[in-house]
Amino acid sequence: MSLLDAVNVLNQVGFSLTETMTGEHEFESPFGPAGRRFFEFKVRWGPRNVAAWANPASEEFGVHQLEGKVTVEGLCQDAPCEGTLELHYLKEHKIRYRFGFEAQGKRFQFVGEKVNIQVWNLPVAHTTCFGRITEVETGRLVSTSVSYFRLKTLPGFVGSFRVSKGT
């Protein structure tokens, strides 16, 4: 198989995984009651085109499409969400989740980051996500969160791996 043949195959292949991040959030005044509340998102993410995803010259490099559900206690339960998961290992040492969802007749955006990704701290950096929810229309901060990839969910995460026909 030539290199061109291999690239053509990769252009036709994608993959996906389902990940659950669970933790707590806290509303900013006046958006909700004070105190820590349950927060969770369960999303399926992955590239639709492995060749573009793995190519540093591509706009799709390290970017995964994402869709799933988010629960923000006091705001929504299992609200559909969609956006991207961006791997910025080399330049920013981050993984960034960015998705939108609707609740109570308004649009919101969640941006969460796993930060300080270094070889020596992968177990912590890959399992802790610091997030912010903003109201799309006004840009106002609604809530801040810390969520975790629980090791007990690892078998389901690994078992969710699927290869798909690419774009």
mmCIF file of C-alpha atoms in Angstrom:
data_model
loop_
_atom_site.group_PDB
_atom_site.id
_atom_site.type_symbol
_atom_site.label_atom_id
_atom_site.label_comp_id
_atom_site.label_asym_id
_atom_site.label_seq_id
_atom_site.Cartn_x
_atom_site.Cartn_y
_atom_site.Cartn_z
ATOM 1 C CA MET A 1 0.000 0.000 0.000
ATOM 2 C CA SER A 2 1.401 3.377 -0.967
ATOM 3 C CA LEU A 3 1.392 6.436 1.286
ATOM 4 C CA LEU A 4 -1.314 7.990 -0.897
ATOM 5 C CA ASP A 5 -3.447 4.865 -0.510
ATOM 6 C CA ALA A 6 -2.988 4.998 3.267
ATOM 7 C CA VAL A 7 -4.041 8.672 3.393
ATOM 8 C CA ASN A 8 -7.097 7.893 1.257
ATOM 9 C CA VAL A 9 -8.091 5.132 3.686
ATOM 10 C CA LEU A 10 -7.659 7.496 6.661
ATOM 11 C CA ASN A 11 -9.802 10.109 4.880
ATOM 12 C CA GLN A 12 -12.621 7.560 4.974
ATOM 13 C CA VAL A 13 -12.279 6.616 8.639
ATOM 14 C CA GLY A 14 -13.353 8.271 11.876
ATOM 15 C CA PHE A 15 -13.745 7.107 15.447
ATOM 16 C CA SER A 16 -15.678 8.034 18.547
ATOM 17 C CA LEU A 17 -15.693 7.517 22.310
ATOM 18 C CA THR A 18 -18.265 8.287 24.997
ATOM 19 C CA GLU A 19 -16.980 10.123 28.061
ATOM 20 C CA THR A 20 -18.717 11.076 31.296
ATOM 21 C CA MET A 21 -17.449 13.952 33.449
ATOM 22 C CA THR A 22 -19.124 14.313 36.858
ATOM 23 C CA GLY A 23 -18.693 16.933 39.566
ATOM 24 C CA GLU A 24 -20.175 20.075 41.031
ATOM 25 C CA HIS A 25 -21.005 23.582 39.919
ATOM 26 C CA GLU A 26 -21.798 26.801 41.692
ATOM 27 C CA PHE A 27 -24.128 29.496 40.362
ATOM 28 C CA GLU A 28 -23.071 33.100 40.117
ATOM 29 C CA SER A 29 -25.638 35.470 41.604
ATOM 30 C CA PRO A 30 -28.436 36.040 40.486
ATOM 31 C CA PHE A 31 -28.693 32.921 38.283
ATOM 32 C CA GLY A 32 -29.439 30.344 40.949
ATOM 33 C CA PRO A 33 -29.293 29.341 44.577
ATOM 34 C CA ALA A 34 -26.017 29.544 46.490
ATOM 35 C CA GLY A 35 -24.002 26.425 47.195
ATOM 36 C CA ARG A 36 -22.531 23.565 45.255
ATOM 37 C CA ARG A 37 -24.830 21.543 43.037
ATOM 38 C CA PHE A 38 -24.538 18.439 40.850
ATOM 39 C CA PHE A 39 -22.995 18.840 37.388
ATOM 40 C CA GLU A 40 -22.404 16.207 34.708
ATOM 41 C CA PHE A 41 -21.925 15.893 31.000
ATOM 42 C CA LYS A 42 -21.925 12.694 28.997
ATOM 43 C CA VAL A 43 -20.682 13.250 25.478
ATOM 44 C CA ARG A 44 -19.698 11.225 22.439
ATOM 45 C CA TRP A 45 -16.714 12.729 20.664
ATOM 46 C CA GLY A 46 -14.302 11.847 17.910
ATOM 47 C CA PRO A 47 -13.022 12.954 14.531
ATOM 48 C CA ARG A 48 -14.994 12.221 11.395
ATOM 49 C CA ASN A 49 -11.806 12.199 9.331
ATOM 50 C CA VAL A 50 -8.694 10.711 10.960
ATOM 51 C CA ALA A 51 -6.337 12.055 8.259
ATOM 52 C CA ALA A 52 -7.431 15.688 8.787
ATOM 53 C CA TRP A 53 -7.553 15.240 12.578
ATOM 54 C CA ALA A 54 -3.956 13.971 12.661
ATOM 55 C CA ASN A 55 -2.550 16.531 10.184
ATOM 56 C CA PRO A 56 -0.950 19.557 11.935
ATOM 57 C CA ALA A 57 -1.569 21.665 8.804
ATOM 58 C CA SER A 58 -5.331 20.997 8.894
ATOM 59 C CA GLU A 59 -7.935 23.219 10.588
ATOM 60 C CA GLU A 60 -9.342 19.980 12.021
ATOM 61 C CA PHE A 61 -6.045 19.033 13.714
ATOM 62 C CA GLY A 62 -6.861 17.696 17.187
ATOM 63 C CA VAL A 63 -10.515 18.783 16.954
ATOM 64 C CA HIS A 64 -13.310 16.326 17.676
ATOM 65 C CA GLN A 65 -17.012 16.860 17.071
ATOM 66 C CA LEU A 66 -18.964 16.374 20.298
ATOM 67 C CA GLU A 67 -22.593 15.728 21.189
ATOM 68 C CA GLY A 68 -24.421 14.440 24.203
ATOM 69 C CA LYS A 69 -26.292 15.575 27.294
ATOM 70 C CA VAL A 70 -25.541 17.921 30.176
ATOM 71 C CA THR A 71 -27.096 18.164 33.622
ATOM 72 C CA VAL A 72 -26.631 21.379 35.592
ATOM 73 C CA GLU A 73 -28.650 21.038 38.799
ATOM 74 C CA GLY A 74 -30.955 24.022 39.129
ATOM 75 C CA LEU A 75 -30.736 24.809 35.391
ATOM 76 C CA CYS A 76 -31.320 21.660 33.308
ATOM 77 C CA GLN A 77 -31.333 17.887 33.331
ATOM 78 C CA ASP A 78 -30.068 15.845 30.376
ATOM 79 C CA ALA A 79 -30.223 18.835 28.020
ATOM 80 C CA PRO A 80 -28.890 17.988 24.540
ATOM 81 C CA CYS A 81 -25.540 19.619 23.825
ATOM 82 C CA GLU A 82 -23.146 19.817 20.894
ATOM 83 C CA GLY A 83 -19.802 21.374 20.139
ATOM 84 C CA THR A 84 -16.152 20.343 20.042
ATOM 85 C CA LEU A 85 -13.399 18.742 22.055
ATOM 86 C CA GLU A 86 -10.029 20.272 21.195
ATOM 87 C CA LEU A 87 -6.704 18.627 22.003
ATOM 88 C CA HIS A 88 -4.011 21.245 22.505
ATOM 89 C CA TYR A 89 -1.336 19.019 24.014
ATOM 90 C CA LEU A 90 1.756 20.605 22.502
ATOM 91 C CA LYS A 91 1.065 24.320 22.306
ATOM 92 C CA GLU A 92 -1.254 25.053 25.248
ATOM 93 C CA HIS A 93 -0.987 21.818 27.272
ATOM 94 C CA LYS A 94 -4.813 21.716 27.462
ATOM 95 C CA ILE A 95 -7.868 19.758 26.448
ATOM 96 C CA ARG A 96 -10.849 22.064 25.833
ATOM 97 C CA TYR A 97 -14.529 21.101 25.782
ATOM 98 C CA ARG A 98 -16.761 23.692 24.146
ATOM 99 C CA PHE A 99 -20.470 23.045 23.718
ATOM 100 C CA GLY A 100 -23.779 24.823 23.586
ATOM 101 C CA PHE A 101 -27.110 23.827 25.105
ATOM 102 C CA GLU A 102 -30.536 25.269 25.766
ATOM 103 C CA ALA A 103 -32.299 25.490 29.122
ATOM 104 C CA GLN A 104 -35.263 27.455 30.396
ATOM 105 C CA GLY A 105 -35.722 29.051 26.974
ATOM 106 C CA LYS A 106 -32.154 30.434 26.805
ATOM 107 C CA ARG A 107 -28.928 29.408 25.067
ATOM 108 C CA PHE A 108 -25.851 28.677 27.161
ATOM 109 C CA GLN A 109 -22.257 27.812 26.386
ATOM 110 C CA PHE A 110 -19.981 25.601 28.433
ATOM 111 C CA VAL A 111 -16.206 25.878 28.097
ATOM 112 C CA GLY A 112 -14.207 23.486 30.221
ATOM 113 C CA GLU A 113 -10.500 22.775 30.261
ATOM 114 C CA LYS A 114 -8.224 20.050 31.484
ATOM 115 C CA VAL A 115 -5.085 22.090 32.116
ATOM 116 C CA ASN A 116 -1.356 21.692 32.639
ATOM 117 C CA ILE A 117 -1.157 18.509 30.573
ATOM 118 C CA GLN A 118 2.384 17.248 31.128
ATOM 119 C CA VAL A 119 3.841 13.732 31.045
ATOM 120 C CA TRP A 120 4.388 13.692 34.817
ATOM 121 C CA ASN A 121 0.801 14.636 35.761
ATOM 122 C CA LEU A 122 -1.383 12.833 33.221
ATOM 123 C CA PRO A 123 -3.513 10.982 35.814
ATOM 124 C CA VAL A 124 -4.595 14.288 37.392
ATOM 125 C CA ALA A 125 -4.573 16.549 34.330
ATOM 126 C CA HIS A 126 -6.608 14.105 32.208
ATOM 127 C CA THR A 127 -9.242 13.579 34.877
ATOM 128 C CA THR A 128 -10.010 17.118 36.150
ATOM 129 C CA CYS A 129 -11.943 19.692 34.111
ATOM 130 C CA PHE A 130 -12.476 23.318 35.178
ATOM 131 C CA GLY A 131 -15.517 24.854 33.482
ATOM 132 C CA ARG A 132 -17.604 27.967 33.027
ATOM 133 C CA ILE A 133 -21.156 28.328 31.763
ATOM 134 C CA THR A 134 -22.112 31.618 30.165
ATOM 135 C CA GLU A 135 -25.389 32.934 28.819
ATOM 136 C CA VAL A 136 -24.950 33.219 25.045
ATOM 137 C CA GLU A 137 -27.115 36.329 24.557
ATOM 138 C CA THR A 138 -25.462 38.453 27.252
ATOM 139 C CA GLY A 139 -22.097 36.744 27.759
ATOM 140 C CA ARG A 140 -22.712 36.818 31.522
ATOM 141 C CA LEU A 141 -21.129 34.154 33.694
ATOM 142 C CA VAL A 142 -23.810 31.767 34.986
ATOM 143 C CA SER A 143 -21.836 29.067 36.773
ATOM 144 C CA THR A 144 -18.365 27.654 37.423
ATOM 145 C CA SER A 145 -17.664 23.947 37.784
ATOM 146 C CA VAL A 146 -15.098 21.296 38.509
ATOM 147 C CA SER A 147 -15.806 17.866 37.059
ATOM 148 C CA TYR A 148 -13.872 14.631 37.009
ATOM 149 C CA PHE A 149 -13.386 11.621 34.824
ATOM 150 C CA ARG A 150 -14.028 8.891 37.391
ATOM 151 C CA LEU A 151 -11.741 5.876 37.021
ATOM 152 C CA LYS A 152 -14.736 3.598 37.607
ATOM 153 C CA THR A 153 -16.049 4.801 34.215
ATOM 154 C CA LEU A 154 -12.823 3.774 32.418
ATOM 155 C CA PRO A 155 -14.111 0.342 31.264
ATOM 156 C CA GLY A 156 -17.196 1.949 29.702
ATOM 157 C CA PHE A 157 -15.071 4.674 28.108
ATOM 158 C CA VAL A 158 -12.695 2.157 26.523
ATOM 159 C CA GLY A 159 -15.598 -0.106 25.549
ATOM 160 C CA SER A 160 -17.375 2.791 23.808
ATOM 161 C CA PHE A 161 -14.645 3.090 21.147
ATOM 162 C CA ARG A 162 -16.185 2.842 17.670
ATOM 163 C CA VAL A 163 -14.695 3.129 14.217
ATOM 164 C CA SER A 164 -16.934 4.936 11.751
ATOM 165 C CA LYS A 165 -17.062 5.742 8.077
ATOM 166 C CA GLY A 166 -15.434 9.163 7.661
ATOM 167 C CA THR A 167 -16.509 12.184 5.663
#
